[in-house]
CSV table of C-alpha atoms in Angstrom, one decimal:
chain,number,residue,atom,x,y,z
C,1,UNK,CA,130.5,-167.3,44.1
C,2,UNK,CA,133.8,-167.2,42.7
C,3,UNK,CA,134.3,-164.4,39.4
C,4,UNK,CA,136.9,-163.1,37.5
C,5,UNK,CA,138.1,-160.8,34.9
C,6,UNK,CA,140.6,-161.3,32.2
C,7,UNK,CA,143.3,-158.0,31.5
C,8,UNK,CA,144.5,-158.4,27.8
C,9,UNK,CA,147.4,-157.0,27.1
C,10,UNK,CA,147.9,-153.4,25.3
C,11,UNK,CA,150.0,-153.4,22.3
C,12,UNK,CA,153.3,-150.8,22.0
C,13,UNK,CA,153.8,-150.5,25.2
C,14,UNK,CA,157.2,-151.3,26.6
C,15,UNK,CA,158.7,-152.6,30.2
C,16,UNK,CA,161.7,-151.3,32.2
C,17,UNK,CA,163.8,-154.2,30.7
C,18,UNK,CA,162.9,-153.5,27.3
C,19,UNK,CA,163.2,-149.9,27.3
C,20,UNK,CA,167.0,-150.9,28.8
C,21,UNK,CA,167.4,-153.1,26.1
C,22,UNK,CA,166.6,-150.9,23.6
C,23,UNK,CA,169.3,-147.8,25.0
C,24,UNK,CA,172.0,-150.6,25.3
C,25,UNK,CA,171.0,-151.3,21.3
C,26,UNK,CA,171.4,-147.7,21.0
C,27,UNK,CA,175.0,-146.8,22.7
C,28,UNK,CA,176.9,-149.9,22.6
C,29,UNK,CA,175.2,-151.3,19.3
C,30,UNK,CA,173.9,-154.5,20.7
C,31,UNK,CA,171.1,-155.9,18.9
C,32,UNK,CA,168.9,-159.3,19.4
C,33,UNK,CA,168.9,-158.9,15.5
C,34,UNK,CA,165.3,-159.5,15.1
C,35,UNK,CA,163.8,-159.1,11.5
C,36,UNK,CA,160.4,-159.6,12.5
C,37,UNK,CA,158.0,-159.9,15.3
C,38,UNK,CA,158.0,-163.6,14.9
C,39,UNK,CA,161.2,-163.3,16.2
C,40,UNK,CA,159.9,-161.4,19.4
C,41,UNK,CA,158.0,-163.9,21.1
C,42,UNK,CA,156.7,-165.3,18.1
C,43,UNK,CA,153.9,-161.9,18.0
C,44,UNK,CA,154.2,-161.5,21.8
C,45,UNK,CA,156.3,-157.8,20.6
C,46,UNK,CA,157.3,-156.2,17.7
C,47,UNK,CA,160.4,-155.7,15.8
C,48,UNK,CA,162.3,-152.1,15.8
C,49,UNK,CA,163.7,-150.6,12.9
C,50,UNK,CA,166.8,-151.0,15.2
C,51,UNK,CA,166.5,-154.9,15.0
C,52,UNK,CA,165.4,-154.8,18.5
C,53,UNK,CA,162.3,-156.8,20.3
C,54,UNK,CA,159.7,-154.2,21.6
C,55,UNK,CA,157.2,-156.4,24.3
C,56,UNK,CA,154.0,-156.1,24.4
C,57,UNK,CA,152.2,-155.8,28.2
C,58,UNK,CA,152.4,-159.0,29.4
C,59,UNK,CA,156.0,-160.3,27.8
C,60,UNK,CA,159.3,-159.5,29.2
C,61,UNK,CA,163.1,-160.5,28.2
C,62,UNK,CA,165.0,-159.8,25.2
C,63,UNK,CA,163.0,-162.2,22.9
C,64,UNK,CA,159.5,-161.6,24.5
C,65,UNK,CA,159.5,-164.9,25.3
C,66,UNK,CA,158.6,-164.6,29.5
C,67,UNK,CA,155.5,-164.0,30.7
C,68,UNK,CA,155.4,-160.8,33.0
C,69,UNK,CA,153.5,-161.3,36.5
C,70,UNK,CA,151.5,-158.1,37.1
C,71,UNK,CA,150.4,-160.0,40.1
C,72,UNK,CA,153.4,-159.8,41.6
C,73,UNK,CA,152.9,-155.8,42.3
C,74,UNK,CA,150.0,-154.9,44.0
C,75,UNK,CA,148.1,-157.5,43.0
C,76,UNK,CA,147.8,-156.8,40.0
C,77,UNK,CA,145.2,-153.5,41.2
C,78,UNK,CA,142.8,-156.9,41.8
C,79,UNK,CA,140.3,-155.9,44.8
C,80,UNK,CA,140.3,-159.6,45.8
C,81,UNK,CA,141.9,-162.5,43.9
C,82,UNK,CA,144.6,-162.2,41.1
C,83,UNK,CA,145.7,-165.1,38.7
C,84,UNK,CA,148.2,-164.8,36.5
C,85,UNK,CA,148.1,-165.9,32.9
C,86,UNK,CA,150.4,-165.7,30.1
C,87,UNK,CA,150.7,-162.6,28.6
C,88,UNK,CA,148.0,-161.3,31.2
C,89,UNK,CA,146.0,-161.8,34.1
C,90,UNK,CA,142.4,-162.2,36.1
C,91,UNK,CA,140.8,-160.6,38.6
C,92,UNK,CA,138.2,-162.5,40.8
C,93,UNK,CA,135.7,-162.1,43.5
C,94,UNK,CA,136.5,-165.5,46.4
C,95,UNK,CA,133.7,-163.7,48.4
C,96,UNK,CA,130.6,-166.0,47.6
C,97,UNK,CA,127.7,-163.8,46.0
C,98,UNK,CA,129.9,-161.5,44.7
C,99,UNK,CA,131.0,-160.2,41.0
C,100,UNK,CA,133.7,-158.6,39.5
C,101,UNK,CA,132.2,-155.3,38.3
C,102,UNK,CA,132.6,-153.3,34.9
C,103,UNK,CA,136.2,-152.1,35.8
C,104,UNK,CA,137.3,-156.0,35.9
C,105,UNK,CA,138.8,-155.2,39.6
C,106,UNK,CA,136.4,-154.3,41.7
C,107,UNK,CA,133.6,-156.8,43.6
C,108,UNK,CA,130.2,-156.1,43.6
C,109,UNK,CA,126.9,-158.0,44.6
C,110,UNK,CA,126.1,-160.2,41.9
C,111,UNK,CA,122.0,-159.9,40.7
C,112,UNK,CA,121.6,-164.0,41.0
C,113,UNK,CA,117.8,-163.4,40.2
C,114,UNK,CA,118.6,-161.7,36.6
C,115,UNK,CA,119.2,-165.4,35.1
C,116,UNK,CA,117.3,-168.9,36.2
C,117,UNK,CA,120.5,-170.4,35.6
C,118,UNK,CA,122.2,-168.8,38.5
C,119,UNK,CA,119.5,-169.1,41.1
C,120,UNK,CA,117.2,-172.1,42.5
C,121,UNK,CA,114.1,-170.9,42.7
C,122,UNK,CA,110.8,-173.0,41.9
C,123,UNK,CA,109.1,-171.7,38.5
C,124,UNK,CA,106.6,-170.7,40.6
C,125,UNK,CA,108.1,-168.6,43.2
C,126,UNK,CA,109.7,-164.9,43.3
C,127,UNK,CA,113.1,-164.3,43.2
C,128,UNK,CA,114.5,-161.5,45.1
C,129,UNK,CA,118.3,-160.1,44.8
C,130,UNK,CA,119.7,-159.3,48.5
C,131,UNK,CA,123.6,-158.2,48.8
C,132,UNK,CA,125.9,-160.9,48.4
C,133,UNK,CA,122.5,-163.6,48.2
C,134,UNK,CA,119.3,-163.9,47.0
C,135,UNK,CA,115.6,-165.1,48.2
C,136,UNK,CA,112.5,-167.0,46.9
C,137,UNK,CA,109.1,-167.3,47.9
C,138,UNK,CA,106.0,-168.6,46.6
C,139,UNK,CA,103.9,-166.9,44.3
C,140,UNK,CA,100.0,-166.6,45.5
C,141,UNK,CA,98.1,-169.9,45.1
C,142,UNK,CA,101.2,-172.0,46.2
C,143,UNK,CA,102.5,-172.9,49.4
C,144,UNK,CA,106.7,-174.2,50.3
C,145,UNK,CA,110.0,-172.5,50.7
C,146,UNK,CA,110.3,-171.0,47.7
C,147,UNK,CA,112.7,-173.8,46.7
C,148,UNK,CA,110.0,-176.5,46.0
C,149,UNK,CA,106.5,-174.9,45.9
C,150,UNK,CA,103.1,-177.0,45.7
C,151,UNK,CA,99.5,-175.9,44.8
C,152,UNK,CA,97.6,-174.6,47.7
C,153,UNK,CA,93.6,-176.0,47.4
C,154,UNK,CA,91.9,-173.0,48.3
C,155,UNK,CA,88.6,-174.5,48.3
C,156,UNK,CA,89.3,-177.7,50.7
C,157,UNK,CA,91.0,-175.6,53.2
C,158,UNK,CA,88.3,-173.0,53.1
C,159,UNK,CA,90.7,-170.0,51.9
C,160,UNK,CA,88.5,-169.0,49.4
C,161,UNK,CA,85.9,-166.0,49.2
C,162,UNK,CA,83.2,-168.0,46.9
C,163,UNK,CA,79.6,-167.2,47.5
C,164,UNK,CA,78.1,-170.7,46.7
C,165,UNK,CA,80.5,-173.3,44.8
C,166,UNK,CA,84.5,-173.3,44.2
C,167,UNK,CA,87.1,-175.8,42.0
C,168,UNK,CA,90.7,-175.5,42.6
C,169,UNK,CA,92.6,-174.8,39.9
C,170,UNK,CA,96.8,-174.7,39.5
C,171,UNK,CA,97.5,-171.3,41.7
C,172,UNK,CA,94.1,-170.8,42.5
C,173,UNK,CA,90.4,-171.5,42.0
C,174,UNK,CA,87.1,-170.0,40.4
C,175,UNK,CA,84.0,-169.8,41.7
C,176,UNK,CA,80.5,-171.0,40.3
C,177,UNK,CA,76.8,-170.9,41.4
C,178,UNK,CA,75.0,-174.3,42.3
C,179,UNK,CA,71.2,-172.9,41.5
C,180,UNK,CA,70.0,-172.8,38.5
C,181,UNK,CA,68.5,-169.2,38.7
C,182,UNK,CA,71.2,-167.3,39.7
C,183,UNK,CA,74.3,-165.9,37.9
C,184,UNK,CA,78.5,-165.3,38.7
C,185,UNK,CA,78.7,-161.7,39.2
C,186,UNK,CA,81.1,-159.6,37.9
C,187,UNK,CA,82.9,-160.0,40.9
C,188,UNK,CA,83.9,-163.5,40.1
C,189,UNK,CA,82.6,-164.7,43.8
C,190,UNK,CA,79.1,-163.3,44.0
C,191,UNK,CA,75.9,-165.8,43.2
C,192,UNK,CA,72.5,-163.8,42.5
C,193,UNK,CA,69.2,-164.2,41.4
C,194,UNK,CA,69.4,-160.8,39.4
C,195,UNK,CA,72.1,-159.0,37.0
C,196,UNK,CA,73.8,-156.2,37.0
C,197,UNK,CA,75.8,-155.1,34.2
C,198,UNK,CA,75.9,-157.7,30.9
C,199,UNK,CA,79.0,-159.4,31.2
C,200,UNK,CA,76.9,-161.3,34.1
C,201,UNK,CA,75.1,-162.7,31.6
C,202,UNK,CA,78.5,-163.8,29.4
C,203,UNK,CA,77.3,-160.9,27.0
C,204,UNK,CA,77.2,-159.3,25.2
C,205,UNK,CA,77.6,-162.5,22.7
C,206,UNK,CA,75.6,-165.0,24.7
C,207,UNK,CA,73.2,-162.2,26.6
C,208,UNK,CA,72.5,-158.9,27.9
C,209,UNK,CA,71.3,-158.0,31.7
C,210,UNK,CA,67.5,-156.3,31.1
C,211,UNK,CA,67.6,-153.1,32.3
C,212,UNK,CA,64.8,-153.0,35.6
C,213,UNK,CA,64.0,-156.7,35.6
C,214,UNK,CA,67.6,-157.7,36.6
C,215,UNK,CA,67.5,-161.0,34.6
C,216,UNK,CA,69.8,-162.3,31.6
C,217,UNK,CA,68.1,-162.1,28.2
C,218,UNK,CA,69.8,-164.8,26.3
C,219,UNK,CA,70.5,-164.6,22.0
C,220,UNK,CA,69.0,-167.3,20.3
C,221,UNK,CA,71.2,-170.8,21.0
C,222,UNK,CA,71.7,-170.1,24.2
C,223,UNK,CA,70.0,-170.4,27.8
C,224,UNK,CA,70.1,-170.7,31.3
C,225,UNK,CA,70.5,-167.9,34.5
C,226,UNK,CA,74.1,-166.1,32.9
C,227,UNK,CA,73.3,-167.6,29.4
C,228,UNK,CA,76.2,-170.1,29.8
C,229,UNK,CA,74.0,-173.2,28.5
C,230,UNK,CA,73.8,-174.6,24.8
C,231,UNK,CA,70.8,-174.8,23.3
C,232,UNK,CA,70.5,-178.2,21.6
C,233,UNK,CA,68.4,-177.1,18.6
C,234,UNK,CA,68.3,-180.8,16.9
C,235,UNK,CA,66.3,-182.3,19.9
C,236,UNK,CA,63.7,-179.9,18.8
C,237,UNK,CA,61.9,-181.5,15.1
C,238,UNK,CA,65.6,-182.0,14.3
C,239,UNK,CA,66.3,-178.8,14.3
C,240,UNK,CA,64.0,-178.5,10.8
C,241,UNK,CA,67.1,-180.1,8.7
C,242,UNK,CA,65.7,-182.0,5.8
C,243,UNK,CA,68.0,-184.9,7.1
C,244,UNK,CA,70.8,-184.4,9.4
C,245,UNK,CA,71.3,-182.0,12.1
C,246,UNK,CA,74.0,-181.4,13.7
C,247,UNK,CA,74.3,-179.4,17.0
C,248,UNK,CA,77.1,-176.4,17.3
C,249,UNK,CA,77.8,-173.9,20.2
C,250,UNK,CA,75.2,-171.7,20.3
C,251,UNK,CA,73.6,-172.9,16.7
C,252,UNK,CA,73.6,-175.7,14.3
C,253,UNK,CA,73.4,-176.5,11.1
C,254,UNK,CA,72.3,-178.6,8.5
C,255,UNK,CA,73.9,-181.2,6.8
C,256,UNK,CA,73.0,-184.1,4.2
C,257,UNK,CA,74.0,-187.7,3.6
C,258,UNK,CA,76.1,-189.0,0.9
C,259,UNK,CA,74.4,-188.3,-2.4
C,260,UNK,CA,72.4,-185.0,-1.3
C,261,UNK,CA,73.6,-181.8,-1.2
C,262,UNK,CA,72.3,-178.9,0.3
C,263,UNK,CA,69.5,-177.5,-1.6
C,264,UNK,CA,70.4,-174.1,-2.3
C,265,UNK,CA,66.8,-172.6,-2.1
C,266,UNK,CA,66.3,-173.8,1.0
C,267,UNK,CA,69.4,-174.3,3.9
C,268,UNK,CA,67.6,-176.6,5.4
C,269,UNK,CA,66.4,-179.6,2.7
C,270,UNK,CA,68.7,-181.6,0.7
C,271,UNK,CA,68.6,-182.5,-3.3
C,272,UNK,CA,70.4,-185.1,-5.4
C,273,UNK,CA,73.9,-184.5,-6.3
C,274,UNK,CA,74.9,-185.1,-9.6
C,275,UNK,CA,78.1,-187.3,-8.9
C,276,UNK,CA,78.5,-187.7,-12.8
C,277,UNK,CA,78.0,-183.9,-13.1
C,278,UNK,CA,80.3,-182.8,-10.6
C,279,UNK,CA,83.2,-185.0,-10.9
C,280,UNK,CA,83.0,-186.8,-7.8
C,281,UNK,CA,82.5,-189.8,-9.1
C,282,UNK,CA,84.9,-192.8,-9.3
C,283,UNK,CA,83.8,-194.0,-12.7
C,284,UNK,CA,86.9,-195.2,-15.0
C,285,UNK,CA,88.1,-192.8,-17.7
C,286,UNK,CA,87.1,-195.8,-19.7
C,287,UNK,CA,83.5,-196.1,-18.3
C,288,UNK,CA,80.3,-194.0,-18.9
C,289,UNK,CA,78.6,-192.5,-15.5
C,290,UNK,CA,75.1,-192.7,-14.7
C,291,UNK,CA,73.1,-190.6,-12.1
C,292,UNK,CA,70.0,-191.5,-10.0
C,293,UNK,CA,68.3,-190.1,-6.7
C,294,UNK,CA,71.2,-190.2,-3.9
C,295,UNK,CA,73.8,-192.5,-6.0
C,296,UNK,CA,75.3,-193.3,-9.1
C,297,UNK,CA,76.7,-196.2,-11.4
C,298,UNK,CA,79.4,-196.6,-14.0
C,299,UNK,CA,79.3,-198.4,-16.9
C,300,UNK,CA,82.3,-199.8,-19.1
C,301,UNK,CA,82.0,-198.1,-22.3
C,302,UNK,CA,82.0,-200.6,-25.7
C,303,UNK,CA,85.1,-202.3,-26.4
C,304,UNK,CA,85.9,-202.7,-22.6
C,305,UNK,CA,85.1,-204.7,-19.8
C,306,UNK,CA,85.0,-204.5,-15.7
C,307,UNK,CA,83.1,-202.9,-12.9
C,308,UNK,CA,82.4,-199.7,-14.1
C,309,UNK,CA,85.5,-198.2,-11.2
C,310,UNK,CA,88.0,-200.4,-13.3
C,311,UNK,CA,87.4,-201.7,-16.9
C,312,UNK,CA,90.1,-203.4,-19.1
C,313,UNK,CA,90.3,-203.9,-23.2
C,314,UNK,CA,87.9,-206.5,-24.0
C,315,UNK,CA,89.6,-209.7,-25.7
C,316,UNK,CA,89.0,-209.5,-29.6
C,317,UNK,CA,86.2,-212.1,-31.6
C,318,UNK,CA,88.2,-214.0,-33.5
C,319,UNK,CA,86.0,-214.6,-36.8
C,320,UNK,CA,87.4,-217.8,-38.5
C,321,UNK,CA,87.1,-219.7,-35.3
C,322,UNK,CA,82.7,-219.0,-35.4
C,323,UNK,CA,82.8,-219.5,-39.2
C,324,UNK,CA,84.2,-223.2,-38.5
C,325,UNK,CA,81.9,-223.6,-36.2
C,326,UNK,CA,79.1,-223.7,-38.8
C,327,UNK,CA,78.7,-226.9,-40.6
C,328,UNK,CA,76.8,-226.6,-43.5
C,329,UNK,CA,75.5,-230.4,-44.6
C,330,UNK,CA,75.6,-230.5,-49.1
C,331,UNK,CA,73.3,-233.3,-49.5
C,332,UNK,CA,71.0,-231.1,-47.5
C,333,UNK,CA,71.4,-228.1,-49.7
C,334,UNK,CA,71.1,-230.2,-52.6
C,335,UNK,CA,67.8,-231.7,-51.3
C,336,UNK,CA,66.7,-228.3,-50.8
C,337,UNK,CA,67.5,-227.2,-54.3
C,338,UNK,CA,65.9,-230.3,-55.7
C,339,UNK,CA,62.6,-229.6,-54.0
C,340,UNK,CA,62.5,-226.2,-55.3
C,341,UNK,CA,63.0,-226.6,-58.6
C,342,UNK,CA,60.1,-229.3,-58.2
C,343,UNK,CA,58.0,-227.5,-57.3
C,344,UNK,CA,58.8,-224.2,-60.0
C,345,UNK,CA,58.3,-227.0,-62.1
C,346,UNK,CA,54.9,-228.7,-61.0
């Protein structure tokens, strides 16, 4: 594994060149005549009030402008590998499961099990940090190199410590008891024909061991030798539900059809709902509602016409068209009039 570690360099500190640089500014006035430290390397040094380039670690010549190889003297103070950079340079480790430490010269073992990125181990192995490598092995349940692992099936090579029945599961198996009178110990392997503490019995929520007899003593909605089985109350006079039952884990409860609600007096019967009275109905704003037993109906109101779920302003009477429509005959009236007056007279 190759490593390494990057030196920056330290500003204000000078180099043999630059120090005899500066003494030449000093006795024989010559000067670089720097105003700034753009001017020294463009930042790689600063400029002296004497208008001289001061290098930073890293930099050399009169400008700054030449990268110093600390390589070059004893390597840097690298253990192992040294590559220079500009204005710097980086130690590294060419010895393969190695690291550069916290000094950023030294090697040490590198820890390739403290990230899955920098080992190969199967997600369901071990990985184990040795100097300069590291190891992996399969976790217990699965079987390979530690590289590739596969599930080992306990129960068809016989590997397993079950009493009566096993199933294989992913990286092992559980255990269960065939006859219908005996119960899973607490042991998770033992099959028995009595209990000993409740837990055999899946309690204390589903039963409780009886203290003497050595049997489970299921709650109510639940049965069998370790209290494991549903009781199907709606097999049973449907459960006593006015209507519907329907079955739960360990209970059930009842439930009506559309139109009935639970009668409040009594869980288990069902009473009309009043869809009109509740607001569950899906009568038009422009419609009256109407209850009966387990329904409803809606009714247009005046003026309006439709279904009941959608009504829609009902088309006007137009009265001249009617009143043309009636065709009183004169001579008729006149008869009429005649034969009154005949007879008011007689």
């Amino acid at each position: 594994m190759h490593s390494a570690s990057r030196t920056r360099p330290h500003n204000h500190t000078m180099d043999h060149l630059t120090i005899l640089s500066l003494l030449l500014s000093v006795v024989w006035g010559v000067s670089d005549g720097c105003t700034s430290s753009v001017d020294c390397g463009d930042g790689n040094g600063i400029c002296t009030t004497e208008a001289v380039c001061m290098c930073f670690t890293g930099w050399t010549g009169e400008n700054c402008t030449l990268d110093e190889d600390e390589c070059a003297v004893e390597n840097g103070g690298c253990q192992e590998m040294c590559s220079n950079l500009q204005g710097g340079f980086e130690c590294g480790c060419s010895t393969s499961g190695m690291t550069i430490g916290s000094n950023g010269r030294v090697c040490v073992d590198a820890d390739e099990c403290a990230s899955g990125d920098t080992n190969n181990c199967h997600i369901r192995a071990t990985c184990t940090n040795v100097y300069r490598s590291y190891e992996c092995a399969c976790n217990p349940g699965w079987d390979g190199d530690g590289f590739s692992c596969t599930d080992v099936n306990e129960c068809h090579i016989g590997t397993h410590n079950c009493s009566d029945g096993c199933i294989n599961t992913e990286g092992g198996f559980f255990c269960y008891c065939r006859q219908e009178d005996e119960i899973l110990l607490v042991d998770g392997v033992t099959c028995s024909r009595t209990c000993i503490v409740d837990t055999e019995c899946n309690g204390p929520a589903n039963g409780v061991c009886s203290a003497g007899r050595g049997r489970c003593d299921c709650v109510a909605g639940r049965q069998g030798a370790d209290c494991a089985d549903d009781v199907n109350e709606c097999l049973d006079s449907n459960g006593g539900c006015g209507q519907v039952c329907v079955n739960t884990a360990g209970s059930y409860r009842c439930r009506c059809a559309p139109g009935y609600q639970i009668d409040p007096g009594d869980p288990s019967g069902c009473i009309d709902e009043d869809e009109c009275l509740s607001g569950r109905d899906r009568c038009s704003d422009d419609a009256s509602c109407v209850n009966s037993v387990g329904s409803y109906s809606c009714v247009c109101n005046r003026g309006f016409q439709g279904d009941g779920v959608t009504c829609t302003t009902q088309a006007p009477v137009d009265g001249m068209k009617h009143a043309a429509s009636i065709t009183v005959e004169p001579m008729l009236t006149l008869t009429c009039t005649i034969f009154v007056l005949n007879l008011i007279s007689g």
